[in-house]
PDB file of C-alpha atoms in Angstrom:
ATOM      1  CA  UNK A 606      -6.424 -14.977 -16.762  1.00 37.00           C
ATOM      2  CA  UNK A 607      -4.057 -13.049 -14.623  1.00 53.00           C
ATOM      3  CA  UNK A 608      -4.484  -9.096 -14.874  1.00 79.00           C
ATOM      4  CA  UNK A 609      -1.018  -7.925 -13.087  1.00 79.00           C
ATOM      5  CA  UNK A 610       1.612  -5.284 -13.162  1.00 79.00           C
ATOM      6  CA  UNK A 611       4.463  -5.513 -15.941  1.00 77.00           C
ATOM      7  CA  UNK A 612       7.582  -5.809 -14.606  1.00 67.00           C
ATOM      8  CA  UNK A 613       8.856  -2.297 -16.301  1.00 69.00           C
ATOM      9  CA  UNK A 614       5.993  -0.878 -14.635  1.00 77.00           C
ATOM     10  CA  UNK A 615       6.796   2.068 -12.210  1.00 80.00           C
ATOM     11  CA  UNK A 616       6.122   1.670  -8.353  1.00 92.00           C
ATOM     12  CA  UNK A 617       5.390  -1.370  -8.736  1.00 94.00           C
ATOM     13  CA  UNK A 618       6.500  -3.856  -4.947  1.00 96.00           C
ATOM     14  CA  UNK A 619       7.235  -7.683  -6.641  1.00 95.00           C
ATOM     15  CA  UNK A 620       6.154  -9.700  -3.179  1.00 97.00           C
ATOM     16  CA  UNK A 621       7.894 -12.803  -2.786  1.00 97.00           C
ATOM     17  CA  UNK A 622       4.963 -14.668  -3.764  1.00 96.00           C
ATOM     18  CA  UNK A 623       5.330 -13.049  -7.310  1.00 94.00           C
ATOM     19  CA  UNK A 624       2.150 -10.882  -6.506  1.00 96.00           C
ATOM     20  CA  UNK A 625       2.670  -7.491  -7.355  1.00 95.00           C
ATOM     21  CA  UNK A 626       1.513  -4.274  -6.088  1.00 97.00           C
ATOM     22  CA  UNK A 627       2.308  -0.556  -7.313  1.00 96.00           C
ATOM     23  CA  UNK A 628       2.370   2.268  -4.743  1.00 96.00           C
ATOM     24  CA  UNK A 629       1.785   5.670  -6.107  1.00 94.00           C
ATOM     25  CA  UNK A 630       1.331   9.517  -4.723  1.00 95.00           C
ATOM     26  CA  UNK A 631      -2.198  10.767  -5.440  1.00 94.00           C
ATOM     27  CA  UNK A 632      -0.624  14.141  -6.222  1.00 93.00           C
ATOM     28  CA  UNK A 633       0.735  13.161  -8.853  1.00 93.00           C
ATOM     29  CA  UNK A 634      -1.257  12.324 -12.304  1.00 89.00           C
ATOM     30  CA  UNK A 635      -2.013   8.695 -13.148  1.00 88.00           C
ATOM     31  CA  UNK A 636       0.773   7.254 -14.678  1.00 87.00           C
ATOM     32  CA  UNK A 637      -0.264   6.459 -18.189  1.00 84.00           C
ATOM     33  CA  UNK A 638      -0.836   2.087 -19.095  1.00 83.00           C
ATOM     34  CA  UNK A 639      -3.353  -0.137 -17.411  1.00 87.00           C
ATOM     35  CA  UNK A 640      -5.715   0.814 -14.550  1.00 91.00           C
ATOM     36  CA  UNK A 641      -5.746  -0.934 -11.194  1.00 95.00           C
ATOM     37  CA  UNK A 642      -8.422  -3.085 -10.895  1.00 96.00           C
ATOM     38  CA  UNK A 643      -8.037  -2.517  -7.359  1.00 97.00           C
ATOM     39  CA  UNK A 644      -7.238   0.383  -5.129  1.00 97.00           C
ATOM     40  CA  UNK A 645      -6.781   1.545  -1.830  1.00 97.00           C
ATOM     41  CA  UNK A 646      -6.249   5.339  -1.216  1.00 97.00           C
ATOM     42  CA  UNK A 647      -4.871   6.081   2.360  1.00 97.00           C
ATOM     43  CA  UNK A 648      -5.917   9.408   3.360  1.00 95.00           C
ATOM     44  CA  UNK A 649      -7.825  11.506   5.829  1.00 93.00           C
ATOM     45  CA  UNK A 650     -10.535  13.011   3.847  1.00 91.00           C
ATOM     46  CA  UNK A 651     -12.705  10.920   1.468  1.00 91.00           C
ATOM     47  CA  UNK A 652     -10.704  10.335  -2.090  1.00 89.00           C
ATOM     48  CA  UNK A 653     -11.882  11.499  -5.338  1.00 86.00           C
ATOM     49  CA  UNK A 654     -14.046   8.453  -7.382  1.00 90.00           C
ATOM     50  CA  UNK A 655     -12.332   6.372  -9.615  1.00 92.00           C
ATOM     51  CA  UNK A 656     -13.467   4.018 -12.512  1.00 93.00           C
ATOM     52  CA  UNK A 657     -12.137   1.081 -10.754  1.00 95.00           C
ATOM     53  CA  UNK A 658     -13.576  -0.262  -7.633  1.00 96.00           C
ATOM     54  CA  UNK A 659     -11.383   0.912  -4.657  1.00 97.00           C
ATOM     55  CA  UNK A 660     -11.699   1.191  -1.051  1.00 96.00           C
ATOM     56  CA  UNK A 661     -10.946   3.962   1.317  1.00 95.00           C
ATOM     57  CA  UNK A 662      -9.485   3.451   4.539  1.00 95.00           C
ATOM     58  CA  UNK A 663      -9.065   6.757   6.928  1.00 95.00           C
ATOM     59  CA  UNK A 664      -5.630   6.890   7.675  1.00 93.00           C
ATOM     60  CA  UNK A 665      -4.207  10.878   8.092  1.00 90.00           C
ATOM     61  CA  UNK A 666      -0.727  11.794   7.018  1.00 90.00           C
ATOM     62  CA  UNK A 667       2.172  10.936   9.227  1.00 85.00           C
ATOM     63  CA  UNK A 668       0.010   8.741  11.454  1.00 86.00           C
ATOM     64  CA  UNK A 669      -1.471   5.355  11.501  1.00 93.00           C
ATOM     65  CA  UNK A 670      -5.010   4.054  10.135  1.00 94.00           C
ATOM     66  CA  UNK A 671      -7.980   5.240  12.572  1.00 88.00           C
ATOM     67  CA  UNK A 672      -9.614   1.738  12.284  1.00 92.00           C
ATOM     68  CA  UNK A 673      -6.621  -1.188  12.942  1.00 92.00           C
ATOM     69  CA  UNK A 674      -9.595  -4.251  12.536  1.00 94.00           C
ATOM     70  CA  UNK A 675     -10.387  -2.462   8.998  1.00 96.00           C
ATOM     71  CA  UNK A 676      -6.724  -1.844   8.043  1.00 96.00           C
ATOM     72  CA  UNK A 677      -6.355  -5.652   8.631  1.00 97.00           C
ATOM     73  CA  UNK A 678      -9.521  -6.596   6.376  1.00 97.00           C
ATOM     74  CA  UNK A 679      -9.021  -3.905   3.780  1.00 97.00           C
ATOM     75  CA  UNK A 680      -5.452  -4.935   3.148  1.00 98.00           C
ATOM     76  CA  UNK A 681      -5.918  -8.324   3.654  1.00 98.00           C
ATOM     77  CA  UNK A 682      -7.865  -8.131   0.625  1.00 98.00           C
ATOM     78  CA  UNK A 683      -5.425  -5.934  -1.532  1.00 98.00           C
ATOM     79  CA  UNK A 684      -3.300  -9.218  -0.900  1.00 98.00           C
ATOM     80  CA  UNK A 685      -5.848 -11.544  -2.089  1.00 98.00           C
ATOM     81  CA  UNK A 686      -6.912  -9.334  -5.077  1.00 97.00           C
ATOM     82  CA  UNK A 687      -3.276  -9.184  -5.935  1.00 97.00           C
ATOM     83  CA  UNK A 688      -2.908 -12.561  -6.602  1.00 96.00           C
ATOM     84  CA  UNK A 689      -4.552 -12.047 -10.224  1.00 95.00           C
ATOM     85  CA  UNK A 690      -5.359  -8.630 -10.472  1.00 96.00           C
ATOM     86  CA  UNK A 691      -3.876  -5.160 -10.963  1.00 96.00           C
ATOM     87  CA  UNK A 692      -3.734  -3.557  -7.340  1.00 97.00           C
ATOM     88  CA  UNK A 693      -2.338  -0.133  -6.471  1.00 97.00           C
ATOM     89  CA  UNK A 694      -2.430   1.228  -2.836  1.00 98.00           C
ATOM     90  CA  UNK A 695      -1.889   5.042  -2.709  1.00 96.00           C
ATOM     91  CA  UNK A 696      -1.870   8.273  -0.223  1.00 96.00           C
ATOM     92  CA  UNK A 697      -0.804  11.990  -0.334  1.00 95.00           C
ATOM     93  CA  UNK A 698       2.752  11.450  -1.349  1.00 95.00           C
ATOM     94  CA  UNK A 699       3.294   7.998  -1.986  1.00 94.00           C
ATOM     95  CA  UNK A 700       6.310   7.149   0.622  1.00 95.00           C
ATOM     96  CA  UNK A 701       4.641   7.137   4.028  1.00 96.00           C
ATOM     97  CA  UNK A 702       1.261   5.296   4.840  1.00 97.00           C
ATOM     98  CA  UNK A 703       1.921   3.614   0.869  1.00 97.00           C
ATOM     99  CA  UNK A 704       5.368   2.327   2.252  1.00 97.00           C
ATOM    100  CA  UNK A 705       3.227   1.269   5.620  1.00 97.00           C
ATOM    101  CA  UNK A 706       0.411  -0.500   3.668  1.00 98.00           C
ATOM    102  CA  UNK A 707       2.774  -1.926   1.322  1.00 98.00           C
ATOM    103  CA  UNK A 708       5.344  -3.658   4.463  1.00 98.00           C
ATOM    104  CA  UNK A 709       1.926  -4.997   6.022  1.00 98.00           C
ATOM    105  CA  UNK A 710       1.137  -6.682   2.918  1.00 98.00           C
ATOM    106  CA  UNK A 711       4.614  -8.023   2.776  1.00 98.00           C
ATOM    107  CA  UNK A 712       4.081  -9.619   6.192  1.00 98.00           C
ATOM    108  CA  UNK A 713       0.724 -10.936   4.599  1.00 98.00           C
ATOM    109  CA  UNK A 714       3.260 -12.186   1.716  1.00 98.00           C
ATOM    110  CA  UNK A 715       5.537 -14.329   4.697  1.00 97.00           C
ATOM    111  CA  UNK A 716       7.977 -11.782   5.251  1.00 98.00           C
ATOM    112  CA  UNK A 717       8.932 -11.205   8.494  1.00 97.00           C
ATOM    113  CA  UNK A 718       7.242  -8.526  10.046  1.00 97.00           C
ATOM    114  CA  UNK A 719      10.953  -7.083  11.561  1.00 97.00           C
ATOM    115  CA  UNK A 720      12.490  -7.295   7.896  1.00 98.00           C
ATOM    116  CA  UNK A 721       9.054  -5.997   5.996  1.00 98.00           C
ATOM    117  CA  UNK A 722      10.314  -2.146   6.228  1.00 98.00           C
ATOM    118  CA  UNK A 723      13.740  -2.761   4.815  1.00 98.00           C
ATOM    119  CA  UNK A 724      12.175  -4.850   2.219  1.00 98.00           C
ATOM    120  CA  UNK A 725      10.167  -2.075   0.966  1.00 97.00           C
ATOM    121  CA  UNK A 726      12.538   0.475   1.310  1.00 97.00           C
ATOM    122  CA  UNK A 727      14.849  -2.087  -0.991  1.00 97.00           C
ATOM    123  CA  UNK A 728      12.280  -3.012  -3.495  1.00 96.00           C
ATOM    124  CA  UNK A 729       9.753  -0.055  -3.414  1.00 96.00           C
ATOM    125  CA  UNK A 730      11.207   3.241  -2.595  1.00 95.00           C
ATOM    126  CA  UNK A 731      14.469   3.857  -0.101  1.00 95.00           C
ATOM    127  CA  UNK A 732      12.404   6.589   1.945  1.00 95.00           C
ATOM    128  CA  UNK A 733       9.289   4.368   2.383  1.00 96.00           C
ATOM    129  CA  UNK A 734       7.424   3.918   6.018  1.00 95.00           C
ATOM    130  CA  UNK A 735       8.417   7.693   7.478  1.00 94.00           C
ATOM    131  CA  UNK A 736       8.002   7.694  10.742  1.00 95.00           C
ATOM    132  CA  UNK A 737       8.843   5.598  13.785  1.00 96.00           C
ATOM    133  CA  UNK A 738       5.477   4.567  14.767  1.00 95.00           C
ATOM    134  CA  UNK A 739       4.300   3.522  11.026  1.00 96.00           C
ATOM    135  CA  UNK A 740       7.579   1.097  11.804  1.00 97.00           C
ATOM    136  CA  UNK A 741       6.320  -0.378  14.585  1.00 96.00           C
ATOM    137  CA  UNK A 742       2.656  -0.813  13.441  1.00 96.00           C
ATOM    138  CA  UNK A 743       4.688  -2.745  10.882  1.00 97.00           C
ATOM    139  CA  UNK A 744       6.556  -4.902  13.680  1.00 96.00           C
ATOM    140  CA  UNK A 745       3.163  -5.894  14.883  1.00 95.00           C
ATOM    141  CA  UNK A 746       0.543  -6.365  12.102  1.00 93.00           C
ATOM    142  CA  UNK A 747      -0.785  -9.388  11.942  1.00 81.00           C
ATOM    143  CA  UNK A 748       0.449 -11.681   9.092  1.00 59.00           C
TER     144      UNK A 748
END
């Protein structure tokens, strides 16, 4: 059985393969419904625990993931995972490295990696991806 976002939910990015995955700001509380299944918190500093299994990949504000090989495996995997389960990728404030992460994975999807940014900033949040160099990480992750 699939385990996905509802389409109400907030945050949530509908790919255009119908998998679904909701971004969300760590500063901000939980919003209230079903748990991800699957996370992946974006930060600098090791994230608080969770109940649900999650990965960390070390990625500091305003910049670009330490690690490009893991970025590639860890969100190559929130892709996968979102296929039947619920899968939230998060950072600081939701907009930057989320907006990043969550382009990438539209490239994963079969968007092109030129159009992935303005997809996101269309479906997921009009300020997503901040700075120029998270848009050309974008350009040229590997789909």
């Amino acid at each position: 059985m699939s385990e996905s976002w509802e389409p109400d939910d907030i945050g949530v990015l509908r790919l255009p393969s119908g998998r679904a995955v909701r971004g969300r700001a760590l500063r901000r509380p939980l919003p209230s419904g079903a748990a991800p299944a699957f996370a992946v918190h974006l930060l600098g500093r090791r994230p608080p625990e969770v109940s649900w299994d999650s990965r960390w990949l070390r990625w500091p504000d305003f910049w670009l993931p330490g690690d490009h090989a893991e970025a590639r495996e860890v969100l190559g995997e929130a892709w996968e995972r979102a296929g039947s389960e619920r899968v939230e990728i998060a950072c600081g404030g939701g907009r930057g490295r989320t907006g990043t992460a969550l382009a990438c994975l539209a490239v994963l999807d079969g968007v092109a990696a030129e159009d992935a940014v303005a997809y996101v900033r269309r479906h997921y949040d009009r300020r997503a991806v901040e700075t120029p160099w998270q848009r050309r990480y974008v350009r040229r992750f590997p789909g």
